[in-house]
Amino acid sequence: MPGEPIFKFEYQKGSPWRHENLIASFDFAIQKTDVEIENEKLEKLKKLTPYFKLDTAVNNSLLKAIRHDLLIALDTFNTLENNTLNRLTSEFDNILKTGILQRSVDSYEILEGKMEIAQITGNISVKIQVNQLYSEKSAYNYFTGILTQVLQEDPELQEKTINLDITKYIKANLEYDTETTQKQIEEIESFISTTQGMVQAGERIILNGEIVDAEKFNILESLKTSYKKKQGEGFNKYMITAGKSLLIIILLTLVFIFLYFYRKDILNHFRRLTF
């Protein structure tokens, strides 16, 4: 459009600026490069705590099952064996509350480099250290070790629990919460600014003969973007004005048609006034 600002400069990164000294004629924001935005995003995502849901229904079912089988195996009227029952179920409950993953921690890409997870139970979220989490295999090994230790303290119990199948009670109860984690990712991305400072009107951008380094190149690219934006705004204003003018012309035409067919007396009156 006539009178609109036009960006008419050509330049290359690493080459001298071959035009006159360039001074900013208006304020504009310096845009971050795509690489800078992506690096900032990755840096922030490193600090993201992934969310996992704890299945309390699984917990209750497994705890109930192992307690039931231990009650049958042990003589709980015996104080010592009753203490053993309570100790084993307490240890097993702690494993369940910490969380059991189906696979090893290393096999989860989302946990790579993470120190902790956010464990969701209902509406409550608690932080759990990643190195404390169990896989089904490590939970089995850990509880088997506890059971062996307890039975060694009372050899008579070994015969009573010889048919106890620990694998029946080991089941994953932690599941990656994709939806909640994705919401956190989107929130992080929404707060990443695409700009990094401003150039004020009247500020020197680059001098004739000065090398267009990476910083200057980015400022020039930002200036070019600002010119295009202003041109777009000017075009939009032009279209709005043209649209309003067209609407007025259509309305006047409709009025004229109405007067011509239905109120020629008014039309003749206007003609007499005009001439």
PDB file of C-alpha atoms in Angstrom:
ATOM      1  CA  MET A   1       0.000   0.000   0.000  1.00  0.00           C
ATOM      2  CA  PRO A   2       1.258   3.547  -0.662  1.00  0.00           C
ATOM      3  CA  GLY A   3       3.006   5.145   2.310  1.00  0.00           C
ATOM      4  CA  GLU A   4       3.510   1.857   4.144  1.00  0.00           C
ATOM      5  CA  PRO A   5       6.998   0.952   5.445  1.00  0.00           C
ATOM      6  CA  ILE A   6       8.899  -1.502   3.214  1.00  0.00           C
ATOM      7  CA  PHE A   7      11.918  -3.551   4.263  1.00  0.00           C
ATOM      8  CA  LYS A   8      14.225  -3.199   1.256  1.00  0.00           C
ATOM      9  CA  PHE A   9      17.553  -4.428   2.640  1.00  0.00           C
ATOM     10  CA  GLU A  10      19.488  -7.527   1.618  1.00  0.00           C
ATOM     11  CA  TYR A  11      22.111  -9.052   3.908  1.00  0.00           C
ATOM     12  CA  GLN A  12      23.894 -12.264   4.797  1.00  0.00           C
ATOM     13  CA  LYS A  13      25.185 -13.577   8.092  1.00  0.00           C
ATOM     14  CA  GLY A  14      28.958 -13.157   8.287  1.00  0.00           C
ATOM     15  CA  SER A  15      29.071 -10.508   5.517  1.00  0.00           C
ATOM     16  CA  PRO A  16      29.465  -6.710   5.841  1.00  0.00           C
ATOM     17  CA  TRP A  17      26.377  -4.488   5.934  1.00  0.00           C
ATOM     18  CA  ARG A  18      26.397  -2.849   2.480  1.00  0.00           C
ATOM     19  CA  HIS A  19      23.677  -0.282   3.105  1.00  0.00           C
ATOM     20  CA  GLU A  20      23.640   3.041   4.916  1.00  0.00           C
ATOM     21  CA  ASN A  21      23.709   3.145   8.699  1.00  0.00           C
ATOM     22  CA  LEU A  22      20.480   1.601   9.916  1.00  0.00           C
ATOM     23  CA  ILE A  23      18.572   3.330  12.696  1.00  0.00           C
ATOM     24  CA  ALA A  24      15.341   1.932  14.121  1.00  0.00           C
ATOM     25  CA  SER A  25      12.407   4.075  13.008  1.00  0.00           C
ATOM     26  CA  PHE A  26      10.037   2.438  15.498  1.00  0.00           C
ATOM     27  CA  ASP A  27      10.110   0.195  18.568  1.00  0.00           C
ATOM     28  CA  PHE A  28      10.238  -3.542  17.872  1.00  0.00           C
ATOM     29  CA  ALA A  29      10.831  -6.751  19.811  1.00  0.00           C
ATOM     30  CA  ILE A  30      13.884  -8.935  19.225  1.00  0.00           C
ATOM     31  CA  GLN A  31      12.680 -12.416  18.362  1.00  0.00           C
ATOM     32  CA  LYS A  32      14.328 -15.533  19.730  1.00  0.00           C
ATOM     33  CA  THR A  33      15.555 -18.005  17.136  1.00  0.00           C
ATOM     34  CA  ASP A  34      13.835 -21.375  16.777  1.00  0.00           C
ATOM     35  CA  VAL A  35      16.949 -23.009  18.236  1.00  0.00           C
ATOM     36  CA  GLU A  36      16.895 -20.706  21.278  1.00  0.00           C
ATOM     37  CA  ILE A  37      13.204 -21.395  21.894  1.00  0.00           C
ATOM     38  CA  GLU A  38      13.716 -25.156  21.534  1.00  0.00           C
ATOM     39  CA  ASN A  39      16.748 -25.136  23.860  1.00  0.00           C
ATOM     40  CA  GLU A  40      14.823 -23.138  26.465  1.00  0.00           C
ATOM     41  CA  LYS A  41      11.926 -25.566  26.170  1.00  0.00           C
ATOM     42  CA  LEU A  42      14.206 -28.587  26.619  1.00  0.00           C
ATOM     43  CA  GLU A  43      15.912 -26.961  29.605  1.00  0.00           C
ATOM     44  CA  LYS A  44      12.592 -26.339  31.322  1.00  0.00           C
ATOM     45  CA  LEU A  45      11.296 -29.819  30.494  1.00  0.00           C
ATOM     46  CA  LYS A  46      14.323 -31.296  32.255  1.00  0.00           C
ATOM     47  CA  LYS A  47      12.843 -29.923  35.474  1.00  0.00           C
ATOM     48  CA  LEU A  48       9.390 -31.336  34.719  1.00  0.00           C
ATOM     49  CA  THR A  49       8.138 -33.856  37.260  1.00  0.00           C
ATOM     50  CA  PRO A  50       6.225 -36.632  35.447  1.00  0.00           C
ATOM     51  CA  TYR A  51       2.934 -37.775  36.947  1.00  0.00           C
ATOM     52  CA  PHE A  52       2.048 -41.377  37.796  1.00  0.00           C
ATOM     53  CA  LYS A  53      -1.267 -42.673  39.132  1.00  0.00           C
ATOM     54  CA  LEU A  54      -1.231 -45.062  42.084  1.00  0.00           C
ATOM     55  CA  ASP A  55      -3.946 -47.715  41.774  1.00  0.00           C
ATOM     56  CA  THR A  56      -5.278 -48.048  45.329  1.00  0.00           C
ATOM     57  CA  ALA A  57      -7.706 -50.776  44.244  1.00  0.00           C
ATOM     58  CA  VAL A  58      -4.738 -52.964  43.277  1.00  0.00           C
ATOM     59  CA  ASN A  59      -3.046 -52.121  46.592  1.00  0.00           C
ATOM     60  CA  ASN A  60      -6.059 -53.139  48.654  1.00  0.00           C
ATOM     61  CA  SER A  61      -6.548 -56.350  46.687  1.00  0.00           C
ATOM     62  CA  LEU A  62      -2.909 -57.466  46.977  1.00  0.00           C
ATOM     63  CA  LEU A  63      -2.576 -56.540  50.641  1.00  0.00           C
ATOM     64  CA  LYS A  64      -5.787 -58.373  51.467  1.00  0.00           C
ATOM     65  CA  ALA A  65      -4.629 -61.465  49.543  1.00  0.00           C
ATOM     66  CA  ILE A  66      -1.205 -61.751  51.182  1.00  0.00           C
ATOM     67  CA  ARG A  67      -2.589 -61.111  54.650  1.00  0.00           C
ATOM     68  CA  HIS A  68      -5.239 -63.786  54.106  1.00  0.00           C
ATOM     69  CA  ASP A  69      -2.670 -66.374  52.992  1.00  0.00           C
ATOM     70  CA  LEU A  70      -0.287 -65.508  55.834  1.00  0.00           C
ATOM     71  CA  LEU A  71      -3.124 -65.843  58.344  1.00  0.00           C
ATOM     72  CA  ILE A  72      -3.755 -69.360  57.064  1.00  0.00           C
ATOM     73  CA  ALA A  73      -0.055 -70.276  57.066  1.00  0.00           C
ATOM     74  CA  LEU A  74       0.798 -68.840  60.472  1.00  0.00           C
ATOM     75  CA  ASP A  75      -0.569 -69.560  63.925  1.00  0.00           C
ATOM     76  CA  THR A  76      -1.646 -66.009  64.734  1.00  0.00           C
ATOM     77  CA  PHE A  77      -2.683 -67.012  68.218  1.00  0.00           C
ATOM     78  CA  ASN A  78       1.028 -67.299  68.851  1.00  0.00           C
ATOM     79  CA  THR A  79       2.280 -63.812  69.780  1.00  0.00           C
ATOM     80  CA  LEU A  80       5.581 -64.273  67.959  1.00  0.00           C
ATOM     81  CA  GLU A  81       3.910 -65.418  64.761  1.00  0.00           C
ATOM     82  CA  ASN A  82       1.327 -62.656  65.003  1.00  0.00           C
ATOM     83  CA  ASN A  83       4.178 -60.143  65.188  1.00  0.00           C
ATOM     84  CA  THR A  84       5.709 -61.810  62.140  1.00  0.00           C
ATOM     85  CA  LEU A  85       2.420 -61.443  60.268  1.00  0.00           C
ATOM     86  CA  ASN A  86       2.197 -57.747  61.123  1.00  0.00           C
ATOM     87  CA  ARG A  87       5.817 -57.156  60.172  1.00  0.00           C
ATOM     88  CA  LEU A  88       5.490 -58.843  56.783  1.00  0.00           C
ATOM     89  CA  THR A  89       2.220 -57.130  55.874  1.00  0.00           C
ATOM     90  CA  SER A  90       3.664 -53.771  56.978  1.00  0.00           C
ATOM     91  CA  GLU A  91       6.744 -54.253  54.779  1.00  0.00           C
ATOM     92  CA  PHE A  92       4.547 -55.285  51.856  1.00  0.00           C
ATOM     93  CA  ASP A  93       2.259 -52.291  52.388  1.00  0.00           C
ATOM     94  CA  ASN A  94       5.279 -49.952  52.260  1.00  0.00           C
ATOM     95  CA  ILE A  95       6.300 -51.439  48.913  1.00  0.00           C
ATOM     96  CA  LEU A  96       2.809 -50.883  47.517  1.00  0.00           C
ATOM     97  CA  LYS A  97       2.614 -47.304  48.819  1.00  0.00           C
ATOM     98  CA  THR A  98       5.971 -46.425  47.273  1.00  0.00           C
ATOM     99  CA  GLY A  99       4.827 -47.807  43.935  1.00  0.00           C
ATOM    100  CA  ILE A 100       5.542 -50.728  41.636  1.00  0.00           C
ATOM    101  CA  LEU A 101       6.232 -50.147  37.945  1.00  0.00           C
ATOM    102  CA  GLN A 102       5.683 -52.887  35.421  1.00  0.00           C
ATOM    103  CA  ARG A 103       9.236 -52.563  34.114  1.00  0.00           C
ATOM    104  CA  SER A 104      12.547 -51.258  35.396  1.00  0.00           C
ATOM    105  CA  VAL A 105      12.918 -47.495  35.845  1.00  0.00           C
ATOM    106  CA  ASP A 106      15.580 -47.382  33.105  1.00  0.00           C
ATOM    107  CA  SER A 107      13.090 -48.595  30.498  1.00  0.00           C
ATOM    108  CA  TYR A 108      10.827 -45.538  30.933  1.00  0.00           C
ATOM    109  CA  GLU A 109      11.921 -42.731  28.603  1.00  0.00           C
ATOM    110  CA  ILE A 110       9.907 -40.177  30.593  1.00  0.00           C
ATOM    111  CA  LEU A 111      12.010 -40.986  33.684  1.00  0.00           C
ATOM    112  CA  GLU A 112      15.352 -40.448  31.958  1.00  0.00           C
ATOM    113  CA  GLY A 113      17.378 -37.992  34.041  1.00  0.00           C
ATOM    114  CA  LYS A 114      14.509 -37.481  36.519  1.00  0.00           C
ATOM    115  CA  MET A 115      15.055 -37.449  40.275  1.00  0.00           C
ATOM    116  CA  GLU A 116      11.428 -37.774  41.335  1.00  0.00           C
ATOM    117  CA  ILE A 117       7.871 -38.393  40.194  1.00  0.00           C
ATOM    118  CA  ALA A 118       4.558 -36.921  41.309  1.00  0.00           C
ATOM    119  CA  GLN A 119       2.509 -39.843  42.589  1.00  0.00           C
ATOM    120  CA  ILE A 120      -1.236 -39.191  42.331  1.00  0.00           C
ATOM    121  CA  THR A 121      -3.612 -40.897  44.728  1.00  0.00           C
ATOM    122  CA  GLY A 122      -7.129 -39.554  44.225  1.00  0.00           C
ATOM    123  CA  ASN A 123      -6.810 -35.769  44.489  1.00  0.00           C
ATOM    124  CA  ILE A 124      -3.515 -35.918  46.379  1.00  0.00           C
ATOM    125  CA  SER A 125      -0.091 -35.687  44.760  1.00  0.00           C
ATOM    126  CA  VAL A 126       3.129 -36.560  46.594  1.00  0.00           C
ATOM    127  CA  LYS A 127       6.741 -36.552  45.416  1.00  0.00           C
ATOM    128  CA  ILE A 128       8.525 -39.919  45.354  1.00  0.00           C
ATOM    129  CA  GLN A 129      12.234 -40.329  44.593  1.00  0.00           C
ATOM    130  CA  VAL A 130      12.753 -42.293  41.378  1.00  0.00           C
ATOM    131  CA  ASN A 131      15.466 -44.435  42.973  1.00  0.00           C
ATOM    132  CA  GLN A 132      12.918 -45.612  45.555  1.00  0.00           C
ATOM    133  CA  LEU A 133      10.474 -46.968  42.973  1.00  0.00           C
ATOM    134  CA  TYR A 134      10.135 -50.686  42.416  1.00  0.00           C
ATOM    135  CA  SER A 135       9.696 -52.707  39.281  1.00  0.00           C
ATOM    136  CA  GLU A 136       7.745 -55.952  39.563  1.00  0.00           C
ATOM    137  CA  LYS A 137      11.064 -57.796  39.579  1.00  0.00           C
ATOM    138  CA  SER A 138      12.774 -55.622  42.206  1.00  0.00           C
ATOM    139  CA  ALA A 139       9.642 -55.647  44.408  1.00  0.00           C
ATOM    140  CA  TYR A 140       9.656 -59.445  44.273  1.00  0.00           C
ATOM    141  CA  ASN A 141      13.362 -59.623  45.115  1.00  0.00           C
ATOM    142  CA  TYR A 142      13.062 -57.110  47.949  1.00  0.00           C
ATOM    143  CA  PHE A 143      10.081 -58.753  49.633  1.00  0.00           C
ATOM    144  CA  THR A 144      11.571 -62.228  49.169  1.00  0.00           C
ATOM    145  CA  GLY A 145      14.682 -60.951  50.944  1.00  0.00           C
ATOM    146  CA  ILE A 146      12.576 -59.612  53.832  1.00  0.00           C
ATOM    147  CA  LEU A 147      10.691 -62.906  54.068  1.00  0.00           C
ATOM    148  CA  THR A 148      13.932 -64.920  54.068  1.00  0.00           C
ATOM    149  CA  GLN A 149      15.358 -62.729  56.817  1.00  0.00           C
ATOM    150  CA  VAL A 150      12.235 -63.130  58.965  1.00  0.00           C
ATOM    151  CA  LEU A 151      12.107 -66.904  58.477  1.00  0.00           C
ATOM    152  CA  GLN A 152      15.762 -67.255  59.414  1.00  0.00           C
ATOM    153  CA  GLU A 153      14.913 -65.760  62.786  1.00  0.00           C
ATOM    154  CA  ASP A 154      12.345 -68.534  63.346  1.00  0.00           C
ATOM    155  CA  PRO A 155      13.163 -71.693  61.336  1.00  0.00           C
ATOM    156  CA  GLU A 156       9.810 -73.271  62.257  1.00  0.00           C
ATOM    157  CA  LEU A 157       8.052 -70.693  60.104  1.00  0.00           C
ATOM    158  CA  GLN A 158       9.918 -71.847  56.995  1.00  0.00           C
ATOM    159  CA  GLU A 159       7.855 -75.038  56.830  1.00  0.00           C
ATOM    160  CA  LYS A 160       4.609 -73.124  57.345  1.00  0.00           C
ATOM    161  CA  THR A 161       5.310 -70.677  54.518  1.00  0.00           C
ATOM    162  CA  ILE A 162       7.044 -73.058  52.128  1.00  0.00           C
ATOM    163  CA  ASN A 163       4.053 -73.054  49.753  1.00  0.00           C
ATOM    164  CA  LEU A 164       3.653 -69.259  49.791  1.00  0.00           C
ATOM    165  CA  ASP A 165       3.921 -68.016  46.171  1.00  0.00           C
ATOM    166  CA  ILE A 166       5.154 -64.424  46.362  1.00  0.00           C
ATOM    167  CA  THR A 167       4.603 -63.839  42.620  1.00  0.00           C
ATOM    168  CA  LYS A 168       0.837 -63.892  43.273  1.00  0.00           C
ATOM    169  CA  TYR A 169       1.092 -60.663  45.264  1.00  0.00           C
ATOM    170  CA  ILE A 170       3.482 -58.685  43.071  1.00  0.00           C
ATOM    171  CA  LYS A 171       1.687 -56.565  40.485  1.00  0.00           C
ATOM    172  CA  ALA A 172       2.338 -53.104  39.035  1.00  0.00           C
ATOM    173  CA  ASN A 173       0.238 -50.403  40.685  1.00  0.00           C
ATOM    174  CA  LEU A 174       1.844 -47.306  39.130  1.00  0.00           C
ATOM    175  CA  GLU A 175       0.785 -46.074  35.692  1.00  0.00           C
ATOM    176  CA  TYR A 176       2.187 -43.101  33.798  1.00  0.00           C
ATOM    177  CA  ASP A 177      -0.407 -40.304  33.715  1.00  0.00           C
ATOM    178  CA  THR A 178       0.012 -39.007  30.170  1.00  0.00           C
ATOM    179  CA  GLU A 179      -2.851 -36.502  30.349  1.00  0.00           C
ATOM    180  CA  THR A 180      -1.740 -34.703  33.520  1.00  0.00           C
ATOM    181  CA  THR A 181       1.916 -34.664  32.462  1.00  0.00           C
ATOM    182  CA  GLN A 182       0.990 -33.300  29.014  1.00  0.00           C
ATOM    183  CA  LYS A 183      -0.963 -30.469  30.640  1.00  0.00           C
ATOM    184  CA  GLN A 184       2.159 -29.546  32.592  1.00  0.00           C
ATOM    185  CA  ILE A 185       4.226 -29.623  29.394  1.00  0.00           C
ATOM    186  CA  GLU A 186       1.745 -27.348  27.603  1.00  0.00           C
ATOM    187  CA  GLU A 187       1.730 -24.955  30.550  1.00  0.00           C
ATOM    188  CA  ILE A 188       5.530 -24.781  30.505  1.00  0.00           C
ATOM    189  CA  GLU A 189       5.542 -24.139  26.747  1.00  0.00           C
ATOM    190  CA  SER A 190       2.912 -21.397  27.073  1.00  0.00           C
ATOM    191  CA  PHE A 191       5.170 -19.421  29.421  1.00  0.00           C
ATOM    192  CA  ILE A 192       8.168 -19.493  27.076  1.00  0.00           C
ATOM    193  CA  SER A 193       8.534 -16.032  25.577  1.00  0.00           C
ATOM    194  CA  THR A 194       9.346 -15.796  21.871  1.00  0.00           C
ATOM    195  CA  THR A 195      11.116 -12.452  22.351  1.00  0.00           C
ATOM    196  CA  GLN A 196      14.265 -11.344  24.160  1.00  0.00           C
ATOM    197  CA  GLY A 197      14.312  -7.608  24.635  1.00  0.00           C
ATOM    198  CA  MET A 198      13.416  -4.548  22.585  1.00  0.00           C
ATOM    199  CA  VAL A 199      15.031  -2.157  20.131  1.00  0.00           C
ATOM    200  CA  GLN A 200      13.849   1.400  20.745  1.00  0.00           C
ATOM    201  CA  ALA A 201      13.047   3.923  18.008  1.00  0.00           C
ATOM    202  CA  GLY A 202      16.180   5.960  17.250  1.00  0.00           C
ATOM    203  CA  GLU A 203      18.511   3.187  18.396  1.00  0.00           C
ATOM    204  CA  ARG A 204      21.377   2.257  16.089  1.00  0.00           C
ATOM    205  CA  ILE A 205      20.982  -1.229  14.641  1.00  0.00           C
ATOM    206  CA  ILE A 206      24.020  -1.598  12.372  1.00  0.00           C
ATOM    207  CA  LEU A 207      26.570   0.623  10.653  1.00  0.00           C
ATOM    208  CA  ASN A 208      27.718   0.551   7.049  1.00  0.00           C
ATOM    209  CA  GLY A 209      30.515  -2.011   6.692  1.00  0.00           C
ATOM    210  CA  GLU A 210      29.813  -3.645  10.044  1.00  0.00           C
ATOM    211  CA  ILE A 211      29.820  -7.463   9.984  1.00  0.00           C
ATOM    212  CA  VAL A 212      26.397  -9.055  10.271  1.00  0.00           C
ATOM    213  CA  ASP A 213      27.150 -11.443  13.134  1.00  0.00           C
ATOM    214  CA  ALA A 214      24.613 -13.847  14.661  1.00  0.00           C
ATOM    215  CA  GLU A 215      23.255 -11.206  17.054  1.00  0.00           C
ATOM    216  CA  LYS A 216      22.900  -8.513  14.372  1.00  0.00           C
ATOM    217  CA  PHE A 217      21.382 -11.037  11.977  1.00  0.00           C
ATOM    218  CA  ASN A 218      18.704 -11.929  14.504  1.00  0.00           C
ATOM    219  CA  ILE A 219      17.913  -8.245  15.133  1.00  0.00           C
ATOM    220  CA  LEU A 220      17.618  -7.623  11.383  1.00  0.00           C
ATOM    221  CA  GLU A 221      15.346 -10.655  11.003  1.00  0.00           C
ATOM    222  CA  SER A 222      13.206  -9.316  13.854  1.00  0.00           C
ATOM    223  CA  LEU A 223      13.025  -5.927  12.138  1.00  0.00           C
ATOM    224  CA  LYS A 224      11.980  -7.577   8.867  1.00  0.00           C
ATOM    225  CA  THR A 225       9.236  -9.486  10.714  1.00  0.00           C
ATOM    226  CA  SER A 226       8.021  -6.238  12.291  1.00  0.00           C
ATOM    227  CA  TYR A 227       7.831  -4.580   8.852  1.00  0.00           C
ATOM    228  CA  LYS A 228       5.755  -7.475   7.519  1.00  0.00           C
ATOM    229  CA  LYS A 229       3.489  -7.276  10.531  1.00  0.00           C
ATOM    230  CA  LYS A 230       2.950  -3.556   9.995  1.00  0.00           C
ATOM    231  CA  GLN A 231       2.183  -4.180   6.328  1.00  0.00           C
ATOM    232  CA  GLY A 232      -0.365  -6.798   7.353  1.00  0.00           C
ATOM    233  CA  GLU A 233      -1.948  -4.392   9.811  1.00  0.00           C
ATOM    234  CA  GLY A 234      -2.098  -1.734   7.088  1.00  0.00           C
ATOM    235  CA  PHE A 235      -3.720  -4.166   4.668  1.00  0.00           C
ATOM    236  CA  ASN A 236      -6.297  -5.144   7.295  1.00  0.00           C
ATOM    237  CA  LYS A 237      -7.136  -1.488   7.933  1.00  0.00           C
ATOM    238  CA  TYR A 238      -7.489  -0.934   4.181  1.00  0.00           C
ATOM    239  CA  MET A 239      -9.812  -3.922   3.845  1.00  0.00           C
ATOM    240  CA  ILE A 240     -11.957  -2.742   6.764  1.00  0.00           C
ATOM    241  CA  THR A 241     -12.245   0.741   5.243  1.00  0.00           C
ATOM    242  CA  ALA A 242     -13.041  -0.716   1.810  1.00  0.00           C
ATOM    243  CA  GLY A 243     -15.648  -3.005   3.350  1.00  0.00           C
ATOM    244  CA  LYS A 244     -17.363  -0.131   5.150  1.00  0.00           C
ATOM    245  CA  SER A 245     -17.370   1.962   1.970  1.00  0.00           C
ATOM    246  CA  LEU A 246     -18.868  -0.903  -0.030  1.00  0.00           C
ATOM    247  CA  LEU A 247     -21.575  -1.382   2.596  1.00  0.00           C
ATOM    248  CA  ILE A 248     -22.503   2.319   2.433  1.00  0.00           C
ATOM    249  CA  ILE A 249     -22.681   2.168  -1.381  1.00  0.00           C
ATOM    250  CA  ILE A 250     -24.946  -0.899  -1.239  1.00  0.00           C
ATOM    251  CA  LEU A 251     -27.268   0.757   1.293  1.00  0.00           C
ATOM    252  CA  LEU A 252     -27.503   3.961  -0.778  1.00  0.00           C
ATOM    253  CA  THR A 253     -28.221   1.883  -3.892  1.00  0.00           C
ATOM    254  CA  LEU A 254     -31.030   0.043  -2.115  1.00  0.00           C
ATOM    255  CA  VAL A 255     -32.512   3.352  -0.932  1.00  0.00           C
ATOM    256  CA  PHE A 256     -32.362   4.722  -4.486  1.00  0.00           C
ATOM    257  CA  ILE A 257     -34.075   1.582  -5.899  1.00  0.00           C
ATOM    258  CA  PHE A 258     -36.805   1.838  -3.272  1.00  0.00           C
ATOM    259  CA  LEU A 259     -37.439   5.520  -4.048  1.00  0.00           C
ATOM    260  CA  TYR A 260     -37.393   4.896  -7.797  1.00  0.00           C
ATOM    261  CA  PHE A 261     -40.090   2.213  -7.700  1.00  0.00           C
ATOM    262  CA  TYR A 262     -42.218   3.284  -4.733  1.00  0.00           C
ATOM    263  CA  ARG A 263     -41.634   6.986  -3.941  1.00  0.00           C
ATOM    264  CA  LYS A 264     -40.826   8.775  -7.172  1.00  0.00           C
ATOM    265  CA  ASP A 265     -42.318  11.935  -5.710  1.00  0.00           C
ATOM    266  CA  ILE A 266     -39.491  12.114  -3.146  1.00  0.00           C
ATOM    267  CA  LEU A 267     -36.926  11.390  -5.848  1.00  0.00           C
ATOM    268  CA  ASN A 268     -38.364  14.152  -8.079  1.00  0.00           C
ATOM    269  CA  HIS A 269     -38.320  16.512  -5.107  1.00  0.00           C
ATOM    270  CA  PHE A 270     -34.589  15.864  -4.589  1.00  0.00           C
ATOM    271  CA  ARG A 271     -33.964  16.449  -8.300  1.00  0.00           C
ATOM    272  CA  ARG A 272     -35.721  19.835  -8.174  1.00  0.00           C
ATOM    273  CA  LEU A 273     -33.650  20.805  -5.146  1.00  0.00           C
ATOM    274  CA  THR A 274     -30.452  19.708  -6.887  1.00  0.00           C
ATOM    275  CA  PHE A 275     -31.160  21.561 -10.106  1.00  0.00           C
TER     276      PHE A 275
END
